[in-house]
Amino acid sequence: MASEEIISLLDSPTQKDKEFIQKAYDFAIKAHEGQLRKSGEPYFNHVFETAKILASLQMGPTTIVAGLLHDSIEDGVATEDYIKKEFGDEVYFLVNGVTKLGKVKYRGAERHIESLRKFLVAVAQDIRVLIIKLADRLHNMRTLQYIPLVKQKRIALETLEIYAPLAQRLSIRVLSRELEDLSFKYVNPTEYQKIVNLLNSKEKEALPELNKFIKSVKKALATEGVIHFKTDYRQKGIYSLYRKMQRHENDINNIYDILAVRIIVDTISDCYKVLGIMHSIARPIPRRIKDYIALPKPNGYKSLHTNVLTKDGATIEVQIRTKEMQQESEFGIASHLFYKEKGSIKQKENSETRWFKQFLPRIVNYFKTTNSHEATPHWINELAESQKNLKTEKDKNNFVEDLKVDFFNERIFILTPKGDVVDLPRGSCVIDFAFAIHSDIGAHMSGAKINGKMVSIDTILKNVDIVEIITKESSKPSAKWLEMAKTSMAKRHIASYLEKNKSKNQIPRQK
Ligand code: MN
């Protein structure tokens, strides 16, 4: 174990970066001297592994240093002033943010709410705090077997419900996938084992076929003069397969992307060339060709997908993309934060932030501001704001429920006819969309079109639907809408509209 192990994961660290990390490394060893983890290993291992995860995400030196120091204040071995003086305000700010998150233990509903709140407020200040916390949580999940049994399940559930979805929302797939699979194992051991067995048997069955196919792909590419490429295959995540099975009548035969062949090439034109070559060596399955390069997924995902039938009759999914697309799909927001720390944002502005704007419409300003305190995603600010107004116990409980429904569940992305993107929780209907655009549009909605066709306003929306809301001055919400709406925002607006109208219709009291 040495600081080189961290540094070697970085792309092109400067001498200054290396010295900075070395200094934090030395300090962390001293700071945690004599402390042991539940596993019996030195405590330092934990902060070391956390920093390694951050380095593998290609985070910058400041974040990695904060990762090394993230438990040093909490454990009382370093003072705030010392960290500030030796490592600078920015590192202190990040370490302090993570410390605040870590102070809270999740015990029962009330504590849970409390921690969520602190969690959000801290996150609202800098997204890197959250990424360090996710790396910290990942290492804790990797070593969860050493924790007492009763605590295992609670921590795993919390990871599955809060942290993994957040990693997913930030598009950091390397984190969300591992967090999901590790926690699923503790949350639902029976189902976990079932899916693992299923995956193993599928892999055993398909692997000879797959290797044969990859061989023929390599040959065909070489023949056609595509020289720079990499092929491998990836297995679908365990939890992700479990979720997909639930959406497909639990029939594994309805799922085509359990194993996928991946071809990574240099340029976009190579991607299309390779797609053509694929279709010349194996018959494509109709309607299963997806061009996410010309039409990226709303989360920014870019790739070509096709399902082909091999000569032996096997169906194989092939994913074709460039190195940059691969990087973005695995590291999400993390791959962009790195540039921010390096201070070369201006130069990256055009090409890099275009992806970013597609990916999370509400974080567009993140790269425009240099002060990270101002660069807070709107939705996080909104949450931090709304939790201030919670007074009663019921409010607090509702807040947690809303939080889960609105922000941590899977999102869908809906387009206005002009091409603006609105993100909503899965299961939202036209009413939710209308109020998400503007409360006035919601309040005067008389009808709606999805992808050009008239629909009823309780129609459930699908990802990337284009929705046009038709308004009429005389239209107004009815009590029925309350039942049909899914988001708390729409419900709140409808309820307040109904409330106002009720008082208007009442006969004025005599004085
Ligand atoms: Mn920790």
Short mmCIF file of C-alpha atoms and ligand atoms in Angstrom, two decimals:
data_model
loop_
_atom_site.label_atom_id
_atom_site.label_comp_id
_atom_site.label_asym_id
_atom_site.label_seq_id
_atom_site.Cartn_x
_atom_site.Cartn_y
_atom_site.Cartn_z
CA MET A 1 0.00 0.00 0.00
CA ALA A 2 1.42 3.31 -1.03
CA SER A 3 0.33 6.67 -2.35
CA GLU A 4 1.57 5.56 -5.78
CA GLU A 5 -1.35 3.16 -5.87
CA ILE A 6 -3.67 6.17 -5.86
CA ILE A 7 -1.56 8.34 -8.13
CA SER A 8 -1.17 5.63 -10.75
CA LEU A 9 -4.94 5.69 -11.27
CA LEU A 10 -4.82 9.34 -12.36
CA ASP A 11 -4.62 10.39 -15.94
CA SER A 12 -1.84 12.95 -15.96
CA PRO A 13 -1.01 14.18 -12.47
CA THR A 14 1.45 17.05 -12.09
CA GLN A 15 4.34 16.97 -9.63
CA LYS A 16 2.33 19.32 -7.42
CA ASP A 17 -0.67 16.96 -7.49
CA LYS A 18 1.54 14.05 -6.48
CA GLU A 19 3.10 15.94 -3.58
CA PHE A 20 -0.30 17.12 -2.38
CA ILE A 21 -1.67 13.57 -2.35
CA GLN A 22 1.50 12.24 -0.67
CA LYS A 23 1.16 14.83 2.07
CA ALA A 24 -2.44 13.86 2.76
CA TYR A 25 -1.50 10.19 2.65
CA ASP A 26 1.21 10.65 5.27
CA PHE A 27 -1.08 12.71 7.43
CA ALA A 28 -3.93 10.18 7.23
CA ILE A 29 -1.64 7.34 8.32
CA LYS A 30 -0.63 9.32 11.39
CA ALA A 31 -4.14 10.55 12.06
CA HIS A 32 -5.64 7.06 12.21
CA GLU A 33 -2.69 5.35 13.86
CA GLY A 34 -3.80 2.63 16.25
CA GLN A 35 -7.44 2.74 15.12
CA LEU A 36 -8.96 -0.46 13.83
CA ARG A 37 -11.93 -1.25 11.62
CA LYS A 38 -14.52 -3.85 12.64
CA SER A 39 -12.73 -6.21 10.26
CA GLY A 40 -9.58 -5.87 12.33
CA GLU A 41 -7.67 -4.00 9.62
CA PRO A 42 -6.08 -0.63 10.28
CA TYR A 43 -8.62 2.18 9.93
CA PHE A 44 -6.33 3.87 7.42
CA ASN A 45 -7.29 1.18 4.89
CA HIS A 46 -10.77 2.63 4.73
CA VAL A 47 -9.72 6.16 3.83
CA PHE A 48 -7.09 4.78 1.48
CA GLU A 49 -9.68 2.68 -0.38
CA THR A 50 -12.09 5.63 -0.47
CA ALA A 51 -9.39 7.75 -2.10
CA LYS A 52 -8.66 4.98 -4.58
CA ILE A 53 -12.31 4.85 -5.59
CA LEU A 54 -12.25 8.62 -6.12
CA ALA A 55 -9.07 8.35 -8.17
CA SER A 56 -10.57 5.61 -10.30
CA LEU A 57 -13.50 7.96 -10.96
CA GLN A 58 -10.87 10.39 -12.26
CA MET A 59 -11.67 12.98 -9.62
CA GLY A 60 -9.12 15.76 -9.14
CA PRO A 61 -6.41 15.94 -6.46
CA THR A 62 -8.46 18.19 -4.15
CA THR A 63 -11.26 15.63 -3.97
CA ILE A 64 -8.83 12.74 -3.52
CA VAL A 65 -7.07 14.55 -0.69
CA ALA A 66 -10.44 15.23 0.93
CA GLY A 67 -11.18 11.51 0.54
CA LEU A 68 -8.00 10.64 2.44
CA LEU A 69 -8.91 13.08 5.19
CA HIS A 70 -12.67 12.49 5.26
CA ASP A 71 -12.76 10.79 8.66
CA SER A 72 -9.97 12.73 10.35
CA ILE A 73 -12.05 15.55 11.83
CA GLU A 74 -14.83 13.27 13.02
CA ASP A 75 -12.40 10.99 14.77
CA GLY A 76 -10.97 14.00 16.57
CA VAL A 77 -7.44 13.47 15.36
CA ALA A 78 -7.27 16.67 13.36
CA THR A 79 -8.60 20.11 14.13
CA GLU A 80 -10.47 22.16 11.59
CA ASP A 81 -7.80 24.84 11.74
CA TYR A 82 -5.05 22.34 11.04
CA ILE A 83 -6.76 21.00 7.92
CA LYS A 84 -7.44 24.52 6.70
CA LYS A 85 -3.86 25.61 7.28
CA GLU A 86 -2.15 22.53 5.83
CA PHE A 87 -4.51 21.57 3.00
CA GLY A 88 -6.43 24.73 2.19
CA ASP A 89 -10.01 25.97 2.47
CA GLU A 90 -11.38 23.88 -0.35
CA VAL A 91 -10.22 20.57 1.13
CA TYR A 92 -11.51 21.68 4.52
CA PHE A 93 -14.86 22.55 3.01
CA LEU A 94 -15.20 19.10 1.43
CA VAL A 95 -14.02 17.20 4.52
CA ASN A 96 -16.37 19.21 6.70
CA GLY A 97 -19.26 18.47 4.35
CA VAL A 98 -18.62 14.74 4.49
CA THR A 99 -18.18 14.88 8.26
CA LYS A 100 -21.58 16.52 8.63
CA LEU A 101 -23.18 13.78 6.59
CA GLY A 102 -21.42 11.07 8.56
CA LYS A 103 -22.42 12.32 11.99
CA VAL A 104 -25.95 11.13 11.61
CA LYS A 105 -26.85 7.57 12.39
CA TYR A 106 -29.97 6.20 10.81
CA ARG A 107 -32.18 4.96 13.63
CA GLY A 108 -35.92 4.87 13.14
CA ALA A 109 -38.06 7.27 11.20
CA GLU A 110 -37.24 10.48 13.01
CA ARG A 111 -33.49 10.04 12.79
CA HIS A 112 -33.87 9.05 9.23
CA ILE A 113 -35.53 12.32 8.34
CA GLU A 114 -32.99 14.28 10.29
CA SER A 115 -30.14 12.67 8.44
CA LEU A 116 -31.74 13.07 5.06
CA ARG A 117 -32.10 16.73 5.74
CA LYS A 118 -28.50 17.27 6.74
CA PHE A 119 -27.52 15.14 3.86
CA LEU A 120 -29.33 17.32 1.39
CA VAL A 121 -28.23 20.60 2.85
CA ALA A 122 -24.62 19.52 2.68
CA VAL A 123 -24.97 18.18 -0.81
CA ALA A 124 -26.58 21.40 -1.88
CA GLN A 125 -23.27 23.11 -1.32
CA ASP A 126 -21.00 21.06 -3.54
CA ILE A 127 -21.61 17.94 -5.54
CA ARG A 128 -18.11 16.65 -4.75
CA VAL A 129 -19.16 16.20 -1.11
CA LEU A 130 -21.75 13.77 -2.33
CA ILE A 131 -19.29 11.90 -4.53
CA ILE A 132 -16.86 11.47 -1.62
CA LYS A 133 -19.76 10.21 0.48
CA LEU A 134 -20.71 7.75 -2.24
CA ALA A 135 -17.12 6.45 -2.42
CA ASP A 136 -17.05 6.16 1.38
CA ARG A 137 -20.35 4.27 1.32
CA LEU A 138 -19.12 1.98 -1.42
CA HIS A 139 -16.13 0.88 0.63
CA ASN A 140 -18.35 0.41 3.68
CA MET A 141 -20.67 -1.75 1.58
CA ARG A 142 -17.72 -3.79 0.34
CA THR A 143 -16.84 -4.57 3.95
CA LEU A 144 -20.38 -4.90 5.29
CA GLN A 145 -19.90 -8.54 6.30
CA TYR A 146 -17.89 -7.39 9.34
CA ILE A 147 -20.74 -5.29 10.70
CA PRO A 148 -23.21 -6.81 13.22
CA LEU A 149 -26.07 -8.58 11.48
CA VAL A 150 -28.81 -6.24 12.70
CA LYS A 151 -27.06 -3.22 11.27
CA GLN A 152 -26.27 -4.83 7.93
CA LYS A 153 -29.80 -4.77 6.65
CA ARG A 154 -30.49 -1.20 7.68
CA ILE A 155 -27.34 0.11 6.04
CA ALA A 156 -28.00 -1.93 2.92
CA LEU A 157 -31.57 -0.69 2.64
CA GLU A 158 -30.50 2.88 3.06
CA THR A 159 -27.89 2.37 0.36
CA LEU A 160 -30.40 0.85 -2.00
CA GLU A 161 -33.04 3.53 -1.38
CA ILE A 162 -30.95 6.66 -1.16
CA TYR A 163 -27.34 6.36 -2.24
CA ALA A 164 -27.57 4.06 -5.24
CA PRO A 165 -30.37 6.10 -6.86
CA LEU A 166 -28.36 9.26 -6.27
CA ALA A 167 -25.32 7.75 -7.95
CA GLN A 168 -27.62 6.76 -10.78
CA ARG A 169 -29.01 10.26 -11.01
CA LEU A 170 -25.49 11.59 -11.34
CA SER A 171 -24.97 8.95 -14.06
CA ILE A 172 -22.01 7.47 -12.21
CA ARG A 173 -22.82 3.95 -13.31
CA VAL A 174 -19.68 2.37 -11.91
CA LEU A 175 -20.88 3.47 -8.48
CA SER A 176 -24.61 2.87 -8.79
CA ARG A 177 -24.17 -0.63 -10.19
CA GLU A 178 -21.88 -1.83 -7.42
CA LEU A 179 -23.88 -0.09 -4.67
CA GLU A 180 -27.07 -1.70 -5.95
CA ASP A 181 -25.67 -5.19 -6.22
CA LEU A 182 -23.90 -5.10 -2.86
CA SER A 183 -26.96 -3.86 -1.00
CA PHE A 184 -29.46 -6.07 -2.84
CA LYS A 185 -27.58 -9.06 -1.48
CA TYR A 186 -28.37 -7.99 2.11
CA VAL A 187 -31.81 -6.53 1.53
CA ASN A 188 -33.24 -9.52 -0.30
CA PRO A 189 -30.85 -12.48 -0.09
CA THR A 190 -33.29 -15.00 -1.58
CA GLU A 191 -34.04 -13.01 -4.73
CA TYR A 192 -30.41 -12.02 -4.98
CA GLN A 193 -29.32 -15.64 -5.06
CA LYS A 194 -32.00 -16.52 -7.60
CA ILE A 195 -30.83 -13.82 -9.98
CA VAL A 196 -27.17 -14.74 -9.48
CA ASN A 197 -27.93 -18.35 -10.34
CA LEU A 198 -29.93 -17.26 -13.35
CA LEU A 199 -27.11 -15.02 -14.57
CA ASN A 200 -24.53 -17.75 -14.06
CA SER A 201 -26.47 -20.32 -15.99
CA LYS A 202 -27.21 -17.81 -18.77
CA GLU A 203 -23.57 -16.88 -18.96
CA LYS A 204 -22.44 -20.50 -19.07
CA GLU A 205 -24.92 -21.18 -21.82
CA ALA A 206 -24.07 -18.10 -23.88
CA LEU A 207 -20.35 -17.73 -23.36
CA PRO A 208 -19.06 -20.15 -26.03
CA GLU A 209 -21.44 -18.50 -28.49
CA LEU A 210 -20.31 -15.05 -27.44
CA ASN A 211 -16.61 -15.82 -27.72
CA LYS A 212 -17.13 -17.30 -31.13
CA PHE A 213 -19.02 -14.20 -32.18
CA ILE A 214 -16.34 -11.85 -30.82
CA LYS A 215 -13.75 -13.76 -32.79
CA SER A 216 -15.69 -13.36 -36.01
CA VAL A 217 -16.20 -9.67 -35.22
CA LYS A 218 -12.47 -9.13 -34.79
CA LYS A 219 -11.78 -10.86 -38.07
CA ALA A 220 -14.41 -8.89 -39.96
CA LEU A 221 -13.21 -5.56 -38.53
CA ALA A 222 -9.60 -6.31 -39.45
CA THR A 223 -10.65 -7.26 -42.97
CA GLU A 224 -12.54 -4.00 -43.35
CA GLY A 225 -9.59 -1.96 -42.13
CA VAL A 226 -10.89 -0.95 -38.69
CA ILE A 227 -7.66 -1.28 -36.75
CA HIS A 228 -8.10 0.63 -33.51
CA PHE A 229 -10.84 -1.04 -31.56
CA LYS A 230 -11.44 -2.90 -28.32
CA THR A 231 -14.00 -5.59 -27.74
CA ASP A 232 -15.27 -7.05 -24.54
CA TYR A 233 -18.58 -8.07 -23.11
CA ARG A 234 -20.46 -6.93 -20.11
CA GLN A 235 -22.99 -8.69 -17.95
CA LYS A 236 -26.06 -6.87 -16.78
CA GLY A 237 -25.99 -5.86 -13.09
CA ILE A 238 -27.76 -8.21 -10.68
CA TYR A 239 -30.17 -5.66 -9.24
CA SER A 240 -30.74 -4.05 -12.60
CA LEU A 241 -31.72 -7.44 -14.05
CA TYR A 242 -34.01 -8.05 -11.07
CA ARG A 243 -35.79 -4.75 -11.70
CA LYS A 244 -36.07 -5.39 -15.42
CA MET A 245 -37.45 -8.87 -14.81
CA GLN A 246 -40.17 -7.33 -12.66
CA ARG A 247 -41.13 -5.11 -15.56
CA HIS A 248 -41.19 -8.05 -17.97
CA GLU A 249 -43.44 -10.61 -16.23
CA ASN A 250 -40.40 -12.19 -14.59
CA ASP A 251 -39.57 -13.92 -17.85
CA ILE A 252 -35.86 -13.87 -18.59
CA ASN A 253 -36.58 -14.71 -22.21
CA ASN A 254 -38.05 -11.22 -22.63
CA ILE A 255 -34.72 -9.63 -21.79
CA TYR A 256 -32.17 -9.31 -24.52
CA ASP A 257 -29.32 -7.39 -22.96
CA ILE A 258 -28.20 -9.76 -20.22
CA LEU A 259 -24.91 -10.19 -21.99
CA ALA A 260 -23.79 -7.57 -24.46
CA VAL A 261 -20.77 -7.38 -26.71
CA ARG A 262 -19.12 -4.00 -26.57
CA ILE A 263 -17.02 -2.53 -29.35
CA ILE A 264 -15.07 0.62 -28.55
CA VAL A 265 -13.64 2.59 -31.49
CA ASP A 266 -11.90 5.91 -32.10
CA THR A 267 -14.41 8.01 -33.98
CA ILE A 268 -18.13 8.39 -34.52
CA SER A 269 -17.82 7.48 -38.18
CA ASP A 270 -16.09 4.27 -37.12
CA CYS A 271 -19.16 3.50 -34.97
CA TYR A 272 -21.43 3.55 -38.01
CA LYS A 273 -18.93 1.66 -40.08
CA VAL A 274 -18.76 -1.06 -37.42
CA LEU A 275 -22.55 -1.19 -37.28
CA GLY A 276 -22.60 -1.89 -41.01
CA ILE A 277 -20.00 -4.61 -40.61
CA MET A 278 -22.02 -6.20 -37.79
CA HIS A 279 -25.07 -6.38 -40.00
CA SER A 280 -23.08 -7.96 -42.78
CA ILE A 281 -21.85 -10.81 -40.60
CA ALA A 282 -25.06 -11.39 -38.62
CA ARG A 283 -28.70 -10.66 -39.35
CA PRO A 284 -30.07 -7.70 -37.36
CA ILE A 285 -33.36 -8.16 -35.54
CA PRO A 286 -35.93 -5.63 -36.77
CA ARG A 287 -36.81 -2.74 -34.46
CA ARG A 288 -33.89 -3.53 -32.17
CA ILE A 289 -31.44 -1.12 -33.78
CA LYS A 290 -31.01 2.01 -31.67
CA ASP A 291 -29.03 5.06 -32.68
CA TYR A 292 -28.32 6.82 -29.40
CA ILE A 293 -25.53 8.79 -31.07
CA ALA A 294 -27.81 10.79 -33.35
CA LEU A 295 -30.54 10.72 -30.67
CA PRO A 296 -28.88 10.41 -27.24
CA LYS A 297 -30.92 9.25 -24.28
CA PRO A 298 -32.10 12.15 -22.13
CA ASN A 299 -29.46 11.31 -19.54
CA GLY A 300 -26.82 11.90 -22.20
CA TYR A 301 -26.11 8.25 -22.95
CA LYS A 302 -24.64 7.77 -26.41
CA SER A 303 -24.04 4.50 -28.21
CA LEU A 304 -25.26 2.41 -31.11
CA HIS A 305 -27.17 -0.71 -30.11
CA THR A 306 -28.20 -3.58 -32.30
CA ASN A 307 -29.41 -7.09 -31.66
CA VAL A 308 -28.19 -9.66 -34.13
CA LEU A 309 -28.92 -13.28 -34.80
CA THR A 310 -25.80 -15.41 -35.12
CA LYS A 311 -25.50 -18.29 -37.58
CA ASP A 312 -26.14 -20.66 -34.66
CA GLY A 313 -29.39 -18.93 -33.88
CA ALA A 314 -28.34 -17.00 -30.77
CA THR A 315 -29.45 -13.41 -30.17
CA ILE A 316 -26.64 -11.10 -29.16
CA GLU A 317 -26.79 -7.43 -28.23
CA VAL A 318 -23.93 -5.36 -29.65
CA GLN A 319 -23.10 -1.91 -28.28
CA ILE A 320 -20.82 0.29 -30.38
CA ARG A 321 -19.35 3.54 -29.09
CA THR A 322 -16.26 5.76 -28.86
CA LYS A 323 -13.89 5.87 -25.88
CA GLU A 324 -15.35 9.22 -24.81
CA MET A 325 -18.88 7.83 -24.87
CA GLN A 326 -17.73 4.87 -22.82
CA GLN A 327 -16.08 7.19 -20.31
CA GLU A 328 -19.21 9.31 -19.97
CA SER A 329 -21.54 6.37 -19.63
CA GLU A 330 -19.48 4.87 -16.81
CA PHE A 331 -18.40 7.98 -14.90
CA GLY A 332 -21.20 10.46 -15.61
CA ILE A 333 -20.88 13.73 -13.78
CA ALA A 334 -17.57 12.63 -12.24
CA SER A 335 -15.81 12.71 -15.59
CA HIS A 336 -16.74 16.37 -15.91
CA LEU A 337 -15.91 17.47 -12.39
CA PHE A 338 -12.35 16.50 -13.04
CA TYR A 339 -12.00 19.16 -15.69
CA LYS A 340 -13.46 21.66 -13.33
CA GLU A 341 -10.72 21.08 -10.77
CA LYS A 342 -8.04 21.22 -13.40
CA GLY A 343 -9.24 24.71 -14.18
CA SER A 344 -9.57 24.12 -17.90
CA ILE A 345 -13.30 24.60 -17.93
CA LYS A 346 -13.35 27.37 -20.48
CA GLN A 347 -11.62 25.28 -23.03
CA LYS A 348 -13.96 22.37 -22.37
CA GLU A 349 -17.08 24.50 -22.28
CA ASN A 350 -18.39 23.82 -25.74
CA SER A 351 -17.91 20.15 -26.30
CA GLU A 352 -18.17 18.88 -22.74
CA THR A 353 -21.04 20.90 -21.38
CA ARG A 354 -23.22 20.11 -24.34
CA TRP A 355 -23.45 16.59 -23.00
CA PHE A 356 -23.90 17.93 -19.54
CA LYS A 357 -26.84 20.10 -20.50
CA GLN A 358 -28.61 17.14 -21.98
CA PHE A 359 -27.87 15.04 -18.98
CA LEU A 360 -29.31 17.07 -16.16
CA PRO A 361 -31.16 20.12 -17.39
CA ARG A 362 -31.32 21.62 -13.96
CA ILE A 363 -27.59 21.58 -13.35
CA VAL A 364 -26.72 23.56 -16.44
CA ASN A 365 -25.28 26.41 -14.46
CA TYR A 366 -22.84 24.18 -12.70
CA PHE A 367 -20.05 24.85 -15.12
CA LYS A 368 -20.87 28.46 -15.77
CA THR A 369 -20.01 29.62 -12.29
CA THR A 370 -16.58 29.37 -10.79
CA ASN A 371 -17.84 29.51 -7.23
CA SER A 372 -19.04 26.05 -6.38
CA HIS A 373 -21.38 27.37 -3.69
CA GLU A 374 -23.44 29.06 -6.34
CA ALA A 375 -23.25 26.10 -8.63
CA THR A 376 -25.92 24.17 -6.84
CA PRO A 377 -28.38 22.03 -8.71
CA HIS A 378 -31.80 23.60 -8.49
CA TRP A 379 -33.57 20.48 -7.38
CA ILE A 380 -31.24 20.13 -4.45
CA ASN A 381 -31.75 23.76 -3.48
CA GLU A 382 -35.48 23.29 -3.69
CA LEU A 383 -35.30 20.35 -1.33
CA ALA A 384 -33.10 22.20 1.10
CA GLU A 385 -35.58 25.10 0.98
CA SER A 386 -38.73 23.05 1.37
CA GLN A 387 -37.49 21.15 4.40
CA LYS A 388 -37.20 24.41 6.35
CA ASN A 389 -40.97 24.73 6.46
CA LEU A 390 -41.65 21.40 8.08
CA LYS A 391 -43.37 21.85 11.42
CA THR A 392 -45.55 18.91 12.34
CA GLU A 393 -44.61 15.27 12.55
CA LYS A 394 -46.94 14.54 9.64
CA ASP A 395 -45.23 17.14 7.46
CA LYS A 396 -41.90 15.55 8.16
CA ASN A 397 -43.09 12.09 7.27
CA ASN A 398 -44.70 13.35 4.11
CA PHE A 399 -41.48 15.07 3.22
CA VAL A 400 -39.59 11.80 3.27
CA GLU A 401 -42.25 10.12 1.19
CA ASP A 402 -42.26 12.96 -1.31
CA LEU A 403 -38.53 12.86 -1.39
CA LYS A 404 -38.51 9.22 -2.31
CA VAL A 405 -41.21 9.59 -4.91
CA ASP A 406 -39.98 12.82 -6.43
CA PHE A 407 -36.26 12.73 -6.36
CA PHE A 408 -34.78 9.36 -5.70
CA ASN A 409 -36.92 7.13 -7.87
CA GLU A 410 -36.16 6.60 -11.47
CA ARG A 411 -36.82 9.64 -13.56
CA ILE A 412 -38.34 10.05 -16.98
CA PHE A 413 -37.55 12.91 -19.32
CA ILE A 414 -40.37 14.61 -21.18
CA LEU A 415 -39.98 17.10 -24.00
CA THR A 416 -42.08 20.15 -24.78
CA PRO A 417 -42.81 20.72 -28.47
CA LYS A 418 -40.03 23.35 -28.38
CA GLY A 419 -37.54 20.76 -27.13
CA ASP A 420 -37.22 21.83 -23.49
CA VAL A 421 -36.66 18.91 -21.19
CA VAL A 422 -38.64 18.35 -18.01
CA ASP A 423 -37.70 15.50 -15.75
CA LEU A 424 -40.39 13.76 -13.73
CA PRO A 425 -40.64 10.63 -11.61
CA ARG A 426 -41.58 7.45 -13.44
CA GLY A 427 -45.36 7.01 -13.43
CA SER A 428 -46.12 10.73 -13.80
CA CYS A 429 -49.07 11.70 -15.98
CA VAL A 430 -49.90 14.65 -18.22
CA ILE A 431 -51.17 16.67 -15.24
CA ASP A 432 -47.78 16.42 -13.52
CA PHE A 433 -46.04 17.58 -16.65
CA ALA A 434 -48.35 20.58 -17.08
CA PHE A 435 -47.72 21.81 -13.54
CA ALA A 436 -44.00 21.16 -13.88
CA ILE A 437 -43.89 23.60 -16.80
CA HIS A 438 -45.87 26.31 -15.08
CA SER A 439 -48.64 26.44 -12.50
CA ASP A 440 -50.76 28.59 -14.83
CA ILE A 441 -50.46 26.08 -17.63
CA GLY A 442 -51.53 23.35 -15.24
CA ALA A 443 -54.40 25.39 -13.88
CA HIS A 444 -55.86 26.13 -17.33
CA MET A 445 -55.18 22.84 -19.05
CA SER A 446 -58.04 21.67 -21.23
CA GLY A 447 -56.36 18.82 -23.10
CA ALA A 448 -53.05 17.41 -24.25
CA LYS A 449 -51.27 15.76 -27.14
CA ILE A 450 -48.58 13.11 -26.75
CA ASN A 451 -46.38 12.73 -29.81
CA GLY A 452 -49.03 14.57 -31.81
CA LYS A 453 -52.04 12.53 -30.70
CA MET A 454 -54.83 13.77 -28.44
CA VAL A 455 -54.83 11.94 -25.10
CA SER A 456 -56.68 12.18 -21.79
CA ILE A 457 -54.92 14.19 -19.12
CA ASP A 458 -54.41 11.20 -16.82
CA THR A 459 -52.31 9.38 -19.42
CA ILE A 460 -49.09 8.02 -17.90
CA LEU A 461 -46.05 9.45 -19.65
CA LYS A 462 -43.22 7.44 -21.14
CA ASN A 463 -39.61 8.48 -21.36
CA VAL A 464 -38.93 11.01 -24.18
CA ASP A 465 -42.59 11.57 -24.99
CA ILE A 466 -43.18 14.93 -26.61
CA VAL A 467 -46.09 16.50 -24.79
CA GLU A 468 -48.09 19.53 -25.82
CA ILE A 469 -50.48 21.03 -23.31
CA ILE A 470 -53.58 22.76 -24.65
CA THR A 471 -54.93 25.50 -22.43
CA LYS A 472 -58.20 27.39 -22.28
CA GLU A 473 -58.87 30.43 -20.09
CA SER A 474 -62.09 28.85 -18.77
CA SER A 475 -60.56 25.47 -17.85
CA LYS A 476 -59.79 24.72 -14.22
CA PRO A 477 -58.62 21.84 -12.02
CA SER A 478 -61.16 19.50 -10.47
CA ALA A 479 -60.94 17.38 -7.33
CA LYS A 480 -60.41 14.32 -9.51
CA TRP A 481 -57.06 15.70 -10.63
CA LEU A 482 -55.75 15.30 -7.11
CA GLU A 483 -56.11 11.54 -7.38
CA MET A 484 -54.58 11.41 -10.84
CA ALA A 485 -51.52 13.55 -10.14
CA LYS A 486 -48.42 11.80 -8.88
CA THR A 487 -45.91 14.52 -8.00
CA SER A 488 -46.21 16.51 -4.82
CA MET A 489 -45.79 19.72 -6.77
CA ALA A 490 -48.86 19.13 -8.94
CA LYS A 491 -50.89 17.97 -5.94
CA ARG A 492 -49.90 21.04 -3.98
CA HIS A 493 -50.95 23.37 -6.78
CA ILE A 494 -54.25 21.60 -7.36
CA ALA A 495 -55.06 21.50 -3.66
CA SER A 496 -54.33 25.19 -3.21
CA TYR A 497 -56.40 26.03 -6.29
CA LEU A 498 -59.36 24.02 -4.97
CA GLU A 499 -58.96 25.59 -1.55
CA LYS A 500 -59.00 29.13 -2.97
CA ASN A 501 -62.00 28.39 -5.13
CA LYS A 502 -63.91 26.90 -2.25
CA SER A 503 -63.57 30.12 -0.27
CA LYS A 504 -64.54 32.19 -3.32
CA ASN A 505 -67.75 30.23 -3.74
CA GLN A 506 -68.74 30.50 -0.12
CA ILE A 507 -71.32 33.10 0.81
CA PRO A 508 -69.52 36.00 2.48
CA ARG A 509 -70.11 36.11 6.21
CA GLN A 510 -72.31 38.94 7.43
CA LYS A 511 -70.60 41.47 9.59
MN MN B 1 -15.64 6.90 6.12
#
